[in-house]
Short mmCIF file of C-alpha atoms and ligand atoms in Angstrom, two decimals:
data_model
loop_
_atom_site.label_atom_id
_atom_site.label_comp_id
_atom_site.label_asym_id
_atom_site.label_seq_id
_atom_site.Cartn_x
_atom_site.Cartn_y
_atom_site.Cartn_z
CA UNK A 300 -13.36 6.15 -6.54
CA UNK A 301 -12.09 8.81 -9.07
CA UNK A 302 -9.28 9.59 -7.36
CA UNK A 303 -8.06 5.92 -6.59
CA UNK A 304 -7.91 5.69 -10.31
CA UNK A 305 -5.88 9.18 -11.14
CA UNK A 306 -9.41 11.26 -13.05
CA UNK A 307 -11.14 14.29 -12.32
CA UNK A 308 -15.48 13.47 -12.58
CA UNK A 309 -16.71 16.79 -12.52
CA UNK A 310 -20.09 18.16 -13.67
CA UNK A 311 -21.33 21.88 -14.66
CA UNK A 312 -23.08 23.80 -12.04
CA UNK A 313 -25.27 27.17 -12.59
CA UNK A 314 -25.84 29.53 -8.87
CA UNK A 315 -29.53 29.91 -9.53
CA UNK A 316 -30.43 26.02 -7.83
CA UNK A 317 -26.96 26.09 -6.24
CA UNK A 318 -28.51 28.71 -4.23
CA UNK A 319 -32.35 27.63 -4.05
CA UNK A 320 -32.30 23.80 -4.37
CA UNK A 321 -30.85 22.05 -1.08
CA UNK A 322 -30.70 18.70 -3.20
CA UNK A 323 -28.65 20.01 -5.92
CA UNK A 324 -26.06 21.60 -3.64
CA UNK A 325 -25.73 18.30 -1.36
CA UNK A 326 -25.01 16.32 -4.65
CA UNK A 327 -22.27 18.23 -5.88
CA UNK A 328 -19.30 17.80 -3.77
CA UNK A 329 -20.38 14.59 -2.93
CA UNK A 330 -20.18 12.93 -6.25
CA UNK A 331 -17.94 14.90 -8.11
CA UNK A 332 -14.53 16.74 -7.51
CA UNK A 333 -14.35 18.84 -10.38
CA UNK A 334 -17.23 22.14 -11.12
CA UNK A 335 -17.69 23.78 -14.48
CA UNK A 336 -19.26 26.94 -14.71
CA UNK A 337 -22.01 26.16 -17.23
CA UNK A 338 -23.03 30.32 -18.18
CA UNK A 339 -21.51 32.43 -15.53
CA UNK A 340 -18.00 32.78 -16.87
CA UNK A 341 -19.01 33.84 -20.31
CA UNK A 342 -18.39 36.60 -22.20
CA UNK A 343 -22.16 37.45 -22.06
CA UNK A 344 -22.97 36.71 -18.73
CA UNK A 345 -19.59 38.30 -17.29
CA UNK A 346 -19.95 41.82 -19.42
CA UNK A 347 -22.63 44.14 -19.26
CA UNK A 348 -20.53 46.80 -20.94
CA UNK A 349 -17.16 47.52 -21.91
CA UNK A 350 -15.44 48.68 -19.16
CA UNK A 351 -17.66 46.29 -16.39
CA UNK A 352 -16.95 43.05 -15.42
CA UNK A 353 -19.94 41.04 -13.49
CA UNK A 354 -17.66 38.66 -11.38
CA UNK A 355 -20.23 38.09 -8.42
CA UNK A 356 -22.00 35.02 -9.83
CA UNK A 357 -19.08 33.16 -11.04
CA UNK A 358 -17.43 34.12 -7.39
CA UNK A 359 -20.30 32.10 -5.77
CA UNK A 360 -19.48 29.26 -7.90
CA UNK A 361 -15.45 29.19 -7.35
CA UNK A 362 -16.03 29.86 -3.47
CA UNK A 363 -18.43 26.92 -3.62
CA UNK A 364 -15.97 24.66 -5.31
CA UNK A 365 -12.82 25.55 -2.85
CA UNK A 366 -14.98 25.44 -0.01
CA UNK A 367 -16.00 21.59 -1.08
CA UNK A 368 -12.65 20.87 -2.11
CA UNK A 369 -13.15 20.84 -5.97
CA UNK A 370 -11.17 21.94 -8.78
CA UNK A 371 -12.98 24.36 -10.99
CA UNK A 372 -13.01 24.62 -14.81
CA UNK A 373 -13.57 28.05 -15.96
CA UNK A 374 -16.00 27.77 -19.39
CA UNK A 375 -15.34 30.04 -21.89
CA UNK A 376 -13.15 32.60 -22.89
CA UNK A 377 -13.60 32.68 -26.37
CA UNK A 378 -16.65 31.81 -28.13
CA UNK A 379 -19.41 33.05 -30.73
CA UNK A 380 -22.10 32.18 -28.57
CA UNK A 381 -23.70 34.06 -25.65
CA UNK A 382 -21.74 37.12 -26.39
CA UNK A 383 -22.67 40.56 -24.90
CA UNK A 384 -24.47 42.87 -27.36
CA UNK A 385 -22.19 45.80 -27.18
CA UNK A 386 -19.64 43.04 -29.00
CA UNK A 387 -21.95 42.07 -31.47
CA UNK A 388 -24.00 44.95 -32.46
CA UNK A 389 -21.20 47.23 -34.57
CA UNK A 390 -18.13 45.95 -36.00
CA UNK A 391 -14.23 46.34 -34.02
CA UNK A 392 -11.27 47.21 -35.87
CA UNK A 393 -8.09 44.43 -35.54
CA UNK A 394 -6.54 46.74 -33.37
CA UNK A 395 -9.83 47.29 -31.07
CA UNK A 396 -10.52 43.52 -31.27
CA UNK A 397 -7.29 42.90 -29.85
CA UNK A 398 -7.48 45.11 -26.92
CA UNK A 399 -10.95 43.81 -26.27
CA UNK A 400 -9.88 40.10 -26.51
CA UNK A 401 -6.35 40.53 -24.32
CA UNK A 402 -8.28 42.90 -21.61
CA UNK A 403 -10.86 40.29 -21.35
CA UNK A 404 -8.72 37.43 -20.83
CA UNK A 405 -6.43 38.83 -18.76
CA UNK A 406 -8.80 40.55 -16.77
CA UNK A 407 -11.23 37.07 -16.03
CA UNK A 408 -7.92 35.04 -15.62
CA UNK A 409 -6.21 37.57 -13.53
CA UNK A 410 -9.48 37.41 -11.41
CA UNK A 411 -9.26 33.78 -10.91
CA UNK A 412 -5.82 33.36 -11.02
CA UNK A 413 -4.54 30.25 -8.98
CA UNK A 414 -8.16 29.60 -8.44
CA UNK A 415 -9.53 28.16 -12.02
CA UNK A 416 -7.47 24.71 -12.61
CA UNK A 417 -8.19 24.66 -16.04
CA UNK A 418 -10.08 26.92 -19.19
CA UNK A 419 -11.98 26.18 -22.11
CA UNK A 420 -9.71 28.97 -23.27
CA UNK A 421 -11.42 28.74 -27.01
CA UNK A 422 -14.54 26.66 -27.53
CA UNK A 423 -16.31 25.59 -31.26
CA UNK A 424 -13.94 27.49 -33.03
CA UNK A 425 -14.25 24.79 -35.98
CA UNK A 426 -17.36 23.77 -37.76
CA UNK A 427 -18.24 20.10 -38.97
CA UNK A 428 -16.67 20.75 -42.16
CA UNK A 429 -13.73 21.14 -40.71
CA UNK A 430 -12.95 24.97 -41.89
CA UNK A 431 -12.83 27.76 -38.90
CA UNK A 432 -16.21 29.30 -38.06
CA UNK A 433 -16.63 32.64 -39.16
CA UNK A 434 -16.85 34.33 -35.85
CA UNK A 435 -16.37 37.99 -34.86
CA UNK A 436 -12.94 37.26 -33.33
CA UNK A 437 -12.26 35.48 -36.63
CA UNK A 438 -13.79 38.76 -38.66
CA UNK A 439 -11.29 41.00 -36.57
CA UNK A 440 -8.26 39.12 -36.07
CA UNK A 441 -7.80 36.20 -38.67
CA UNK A 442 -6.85 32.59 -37.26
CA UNK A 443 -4.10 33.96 -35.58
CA UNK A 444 -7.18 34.87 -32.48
CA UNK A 445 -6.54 31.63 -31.27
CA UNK A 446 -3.44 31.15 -31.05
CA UNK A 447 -3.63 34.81 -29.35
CA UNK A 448 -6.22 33.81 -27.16
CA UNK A 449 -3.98 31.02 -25.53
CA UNK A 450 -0.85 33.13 -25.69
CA UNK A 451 -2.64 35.84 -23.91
CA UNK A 452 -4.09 33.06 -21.31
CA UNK A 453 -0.83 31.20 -20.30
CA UNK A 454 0.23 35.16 -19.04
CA UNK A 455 -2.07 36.00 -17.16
CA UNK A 456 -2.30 32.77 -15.27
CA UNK A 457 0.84 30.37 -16.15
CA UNK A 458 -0.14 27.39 -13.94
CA UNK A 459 -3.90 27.35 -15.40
CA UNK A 460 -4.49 24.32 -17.52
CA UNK A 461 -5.54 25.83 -21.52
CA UNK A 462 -7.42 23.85 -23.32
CA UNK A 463 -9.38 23.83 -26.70
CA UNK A 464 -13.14 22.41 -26.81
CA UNK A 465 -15.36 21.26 -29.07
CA UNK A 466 -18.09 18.92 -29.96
CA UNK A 467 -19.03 16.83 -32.51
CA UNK A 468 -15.53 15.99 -32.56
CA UNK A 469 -15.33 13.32 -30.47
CA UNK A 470 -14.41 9.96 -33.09
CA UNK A 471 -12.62 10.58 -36.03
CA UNK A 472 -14.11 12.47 -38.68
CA UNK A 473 -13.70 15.88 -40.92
CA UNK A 474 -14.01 17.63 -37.82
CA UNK A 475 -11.95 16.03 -35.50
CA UNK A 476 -9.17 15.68 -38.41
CA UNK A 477 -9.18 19.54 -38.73
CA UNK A 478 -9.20 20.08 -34.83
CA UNK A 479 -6.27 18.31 -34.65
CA UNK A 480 -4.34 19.46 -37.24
CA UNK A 481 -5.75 23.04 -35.71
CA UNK A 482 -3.93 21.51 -32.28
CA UNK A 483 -0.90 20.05 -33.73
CA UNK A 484 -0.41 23.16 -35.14
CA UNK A 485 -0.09 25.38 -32.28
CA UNK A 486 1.85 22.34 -29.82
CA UNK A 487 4.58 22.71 -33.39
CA UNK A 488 4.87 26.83 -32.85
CA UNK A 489 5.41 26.07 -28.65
CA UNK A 490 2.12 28.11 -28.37
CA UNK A 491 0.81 27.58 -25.00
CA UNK A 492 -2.07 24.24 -25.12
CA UNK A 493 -2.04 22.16 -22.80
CA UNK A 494 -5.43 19.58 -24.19
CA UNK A 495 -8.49 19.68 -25.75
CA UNK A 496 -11.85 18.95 -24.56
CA UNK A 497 -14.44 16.51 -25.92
CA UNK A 498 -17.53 17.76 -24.98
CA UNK A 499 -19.20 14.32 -25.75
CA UNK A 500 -22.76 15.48 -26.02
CA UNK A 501 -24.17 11.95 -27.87
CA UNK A 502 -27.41 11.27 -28.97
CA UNK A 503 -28.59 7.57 -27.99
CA UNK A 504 -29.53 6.70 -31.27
CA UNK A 505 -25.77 7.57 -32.47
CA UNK A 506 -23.47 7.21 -30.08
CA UNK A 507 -20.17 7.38 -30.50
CA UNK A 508 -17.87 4.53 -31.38
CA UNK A 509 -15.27 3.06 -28.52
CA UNK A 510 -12.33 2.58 -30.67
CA UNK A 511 -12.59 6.03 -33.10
CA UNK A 512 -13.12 8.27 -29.69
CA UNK A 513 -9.79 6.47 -28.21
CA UNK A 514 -7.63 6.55 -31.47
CA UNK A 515 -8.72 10.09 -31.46
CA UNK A 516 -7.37 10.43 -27.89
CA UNK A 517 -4.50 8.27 -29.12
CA UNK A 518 -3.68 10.45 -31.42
CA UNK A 519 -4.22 14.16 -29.66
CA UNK A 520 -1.73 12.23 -26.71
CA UNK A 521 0.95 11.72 -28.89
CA UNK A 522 1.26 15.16 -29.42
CA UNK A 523 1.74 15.65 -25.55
CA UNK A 524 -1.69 17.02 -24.91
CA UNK A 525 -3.84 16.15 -22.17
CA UNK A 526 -7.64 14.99 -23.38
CA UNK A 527 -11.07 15.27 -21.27
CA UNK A 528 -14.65 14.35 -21.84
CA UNK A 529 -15.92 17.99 -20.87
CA UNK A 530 -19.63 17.64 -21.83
CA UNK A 531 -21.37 14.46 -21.71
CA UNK A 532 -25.12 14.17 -21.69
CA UNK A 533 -26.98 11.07 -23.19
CA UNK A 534 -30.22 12.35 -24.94
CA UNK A 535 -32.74 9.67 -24.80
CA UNK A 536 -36.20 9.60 -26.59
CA UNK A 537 -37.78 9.91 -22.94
CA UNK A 538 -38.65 6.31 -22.66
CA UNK A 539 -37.49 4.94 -19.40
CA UNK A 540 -36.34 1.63 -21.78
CA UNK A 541 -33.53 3.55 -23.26
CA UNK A 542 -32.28 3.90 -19.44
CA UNK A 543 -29.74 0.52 -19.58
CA UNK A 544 -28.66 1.62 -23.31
CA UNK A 545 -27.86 5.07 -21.81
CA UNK A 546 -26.23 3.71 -19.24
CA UNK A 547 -23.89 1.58 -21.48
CA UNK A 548 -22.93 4.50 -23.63
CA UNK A 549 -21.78 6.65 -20.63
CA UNK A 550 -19.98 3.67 -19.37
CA UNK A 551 -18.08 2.52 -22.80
CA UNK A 552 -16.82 6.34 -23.05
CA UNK A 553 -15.51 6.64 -19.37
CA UNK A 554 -13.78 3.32 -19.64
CA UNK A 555 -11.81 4.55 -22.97
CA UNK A 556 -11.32 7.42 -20.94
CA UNK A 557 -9.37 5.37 -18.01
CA UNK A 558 -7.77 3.19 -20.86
CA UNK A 559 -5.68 6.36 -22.30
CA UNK A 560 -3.36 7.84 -20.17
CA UNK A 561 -4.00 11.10 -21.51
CA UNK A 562 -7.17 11.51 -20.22
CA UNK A 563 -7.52 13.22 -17.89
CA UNK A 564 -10.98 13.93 -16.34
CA UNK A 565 -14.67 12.89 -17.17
CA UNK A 566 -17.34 15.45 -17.00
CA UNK A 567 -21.38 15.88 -17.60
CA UNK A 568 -23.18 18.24 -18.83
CA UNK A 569 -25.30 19.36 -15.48
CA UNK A 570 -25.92 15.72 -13.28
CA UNK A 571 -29.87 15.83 -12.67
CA UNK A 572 -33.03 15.65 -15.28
CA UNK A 573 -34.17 18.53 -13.31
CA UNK A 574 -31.90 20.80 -14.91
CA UNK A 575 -30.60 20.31 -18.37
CA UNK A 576 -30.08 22.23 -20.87
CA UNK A 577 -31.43 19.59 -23.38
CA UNK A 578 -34.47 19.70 -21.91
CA UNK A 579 -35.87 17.39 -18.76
CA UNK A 580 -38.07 14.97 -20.80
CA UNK A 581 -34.66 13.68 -22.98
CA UNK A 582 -33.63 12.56 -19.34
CA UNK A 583 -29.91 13.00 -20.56
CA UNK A 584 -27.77 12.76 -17.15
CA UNK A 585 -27.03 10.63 -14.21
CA UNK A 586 -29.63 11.52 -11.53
CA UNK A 587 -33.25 11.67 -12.52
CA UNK A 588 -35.30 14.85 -12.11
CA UNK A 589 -36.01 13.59 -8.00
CA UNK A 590 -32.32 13.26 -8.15
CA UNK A 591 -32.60 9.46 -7.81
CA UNK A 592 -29.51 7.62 -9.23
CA UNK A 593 -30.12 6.21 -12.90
CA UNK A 594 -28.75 2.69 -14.18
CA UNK A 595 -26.24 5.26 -16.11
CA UNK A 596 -24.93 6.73 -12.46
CA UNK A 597 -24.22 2.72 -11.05
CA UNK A 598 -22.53 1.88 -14.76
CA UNK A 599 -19.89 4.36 -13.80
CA UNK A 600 -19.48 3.23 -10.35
CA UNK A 601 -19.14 -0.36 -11.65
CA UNK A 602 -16.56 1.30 -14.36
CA UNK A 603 -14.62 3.35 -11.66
CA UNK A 604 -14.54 0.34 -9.39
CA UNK A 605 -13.19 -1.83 -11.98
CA UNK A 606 -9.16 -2.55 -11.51
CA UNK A 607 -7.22 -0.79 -14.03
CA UNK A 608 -6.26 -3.28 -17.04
O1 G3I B 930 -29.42 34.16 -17.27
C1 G3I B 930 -30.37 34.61 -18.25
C2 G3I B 930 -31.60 35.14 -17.53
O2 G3I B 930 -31.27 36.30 -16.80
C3 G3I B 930 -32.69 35.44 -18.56
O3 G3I B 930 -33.85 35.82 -17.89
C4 G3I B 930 -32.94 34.19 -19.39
C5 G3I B 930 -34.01 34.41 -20.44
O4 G3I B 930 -33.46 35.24 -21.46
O5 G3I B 930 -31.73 33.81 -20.07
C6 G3I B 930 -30.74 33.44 -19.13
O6 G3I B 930 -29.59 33.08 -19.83
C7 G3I B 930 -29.67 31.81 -20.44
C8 G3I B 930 -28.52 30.95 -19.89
O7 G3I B 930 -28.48 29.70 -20.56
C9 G3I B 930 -28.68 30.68 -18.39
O8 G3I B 930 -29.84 29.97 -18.18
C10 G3I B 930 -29.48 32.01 -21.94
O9 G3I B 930 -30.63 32.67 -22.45
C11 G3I B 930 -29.34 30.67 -22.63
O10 G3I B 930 -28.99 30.86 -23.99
C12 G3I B 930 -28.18 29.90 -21.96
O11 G3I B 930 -28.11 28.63 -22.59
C13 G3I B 930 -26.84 27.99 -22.36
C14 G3I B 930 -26.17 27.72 -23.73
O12 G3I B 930 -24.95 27.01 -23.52
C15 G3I B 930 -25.84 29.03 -24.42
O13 G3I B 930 -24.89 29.71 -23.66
C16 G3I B 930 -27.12 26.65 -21.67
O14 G3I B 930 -27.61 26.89 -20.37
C17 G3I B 930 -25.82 25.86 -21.59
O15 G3I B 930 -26.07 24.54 -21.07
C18 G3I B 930 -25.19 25.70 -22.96
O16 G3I B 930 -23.96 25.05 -22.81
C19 G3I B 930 -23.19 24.86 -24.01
C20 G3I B 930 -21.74 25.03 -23.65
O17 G3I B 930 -21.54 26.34 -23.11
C21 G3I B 930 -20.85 24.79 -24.85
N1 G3I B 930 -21.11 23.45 -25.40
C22 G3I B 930 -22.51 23.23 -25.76
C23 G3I B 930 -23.39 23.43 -24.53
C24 G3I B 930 -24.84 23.14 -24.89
O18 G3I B 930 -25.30 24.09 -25.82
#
């Protein structure tokens, strides 16, 4: 249904119940076509040390993917969180920083190269106020790391889609005003973007509104960047009530997806209650924790199967 109307519906994936749950691996490639790596390809996970790289878990994911016909989005590059402590522990020198950044980049993409369709290159690098979080690439390197980042990125694997992802950035706000002006930015100096990702992770009792989230993807289009929802969960208050109210929230945000041109694939946050990071009694996804399709699985259907206005 996805592909009949030109969008990527992927979901992230961890190896642990790829490998030990028979339910979670049999839902996978047949309801989605696109697989994020939820942990394995971060910096933490994928770095014991220095001079290691820990590529066998994130190799189980990617083989999966190919072997079920998905694309794969490779999540993160470069962010503050789940770093390794070797990184965080003692401070790096510019010149340090930068070999550390580059190496790792170019080492993860050169690893994956024609294999990962598309990276959260940078991830959260803005906070709600819309000034750049003070990060240890930040500390090292100035605001120039980004830019860096995606420069270094687009040479190690020029046919990877780079993207820049974020939440709480979804509508328009201080946030989402910075992140573009972060965006426009770098598409002005012909530095190497090619979207940015809303991660979309919503809260029923404040959802996100229709019309902000698509003049924000309005707006990002227009400066010739490609837009997907790369997070979504619905946190509910665990009352099976809030189920149809879920439902409708998934279903308004994939049908502004399919309304802008520019977007380009529709993601969740993990697919089953069973396994969310969010915790299994906020029942936040599509399948329940018996992987039993929710009213929030059929409301996409019913969007997907809807002809294109
Ligand atoms: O794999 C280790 C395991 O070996 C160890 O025994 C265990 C206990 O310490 O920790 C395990 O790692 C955990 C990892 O998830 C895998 O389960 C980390 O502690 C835990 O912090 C990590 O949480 C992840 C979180 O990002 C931080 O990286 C969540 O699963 C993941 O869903 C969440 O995803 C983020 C996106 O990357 C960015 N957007 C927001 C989203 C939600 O926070």
């Amino acid at each position: 249904m996805a592909e009949q109307r030109g969008i990527l519906i992927g979901t992230a994936v961890e190896p642990l119940p790829l490998r030990a749950d028979a339910d979670y691996a049999q839902t996978i490639p047949r309801e989605f076509n696109l697989l994020t790596s939820e942990n394995v390809l971060k910096m933490g996970p994928l770095r014991p040390d220095l001079l290691t790289y820990y590529f066998q878990e994130a190799d189980f994911l990617v083989d999966f993917a190919e072997s079920n016909g998905m694309k794969v989005r490779g999540h993160t590059l470069v962010w503050h969180n789940q770093l390794p402590e070797w990184l965080t522990n003692r401070t790096y020198s510019p010149s340090e920083m930068t070999w550390i950044l580059n190496d790792h980049i170019t080492t993860v993409m050169d690893h994956y190269k024609g294999r990962i369709w598309a990276w959260d290159v940078v991830n959260e690098a803005v906070l709600d106020d819309g000034s750049l979080r003070p990060t240890v690439f930040l500390q090292a390197l100035g605001p120039e790391y980004i830019e860096k980042a995606f420069r270094w990125a687009h040479a190690a694997d020029p046919d990877a889609l780079l993207f820049y992802n974020d939440y709480g950035a979804e509508g328009l706000n201080e946030k989402s005003d910075a992140i573009y002006t972060l965006v426009k930015d770098l598409v002005e100096r012909d530095v190497p973007i090619d979207g940015v990702g809303l991660q979309m992770h919503v809260d029923i009792a404040f959802p996100p509104n229709p019309a902000d989230v698509a003049a924000n993807i309005l707006r990002l289009s227009a400066l010739g960047l490609q837009v997907q929802i790369t997070e979504m969960d619905v946190v509910t208050s665990g009352d099976p009530a809030d189920a149809e109210r879920q439902a409708e929230i998934y279903a308004e945000m994939l049908q502004v997806c399919l309304e802008a041109p520019a977007c380009t694939a529709f993601e969740t946050w993990g697919f089953t209650d069973r396994y969310t990071w969010q915790g299994t009694q906020t029942a936040p996804l599509l399948f329940d924790a018996q992987y039993q399709p929710k009213l929030a699985y059929f409301a996409l259907r019913d969007v997907l199967s809807r002809p294109t206005p």
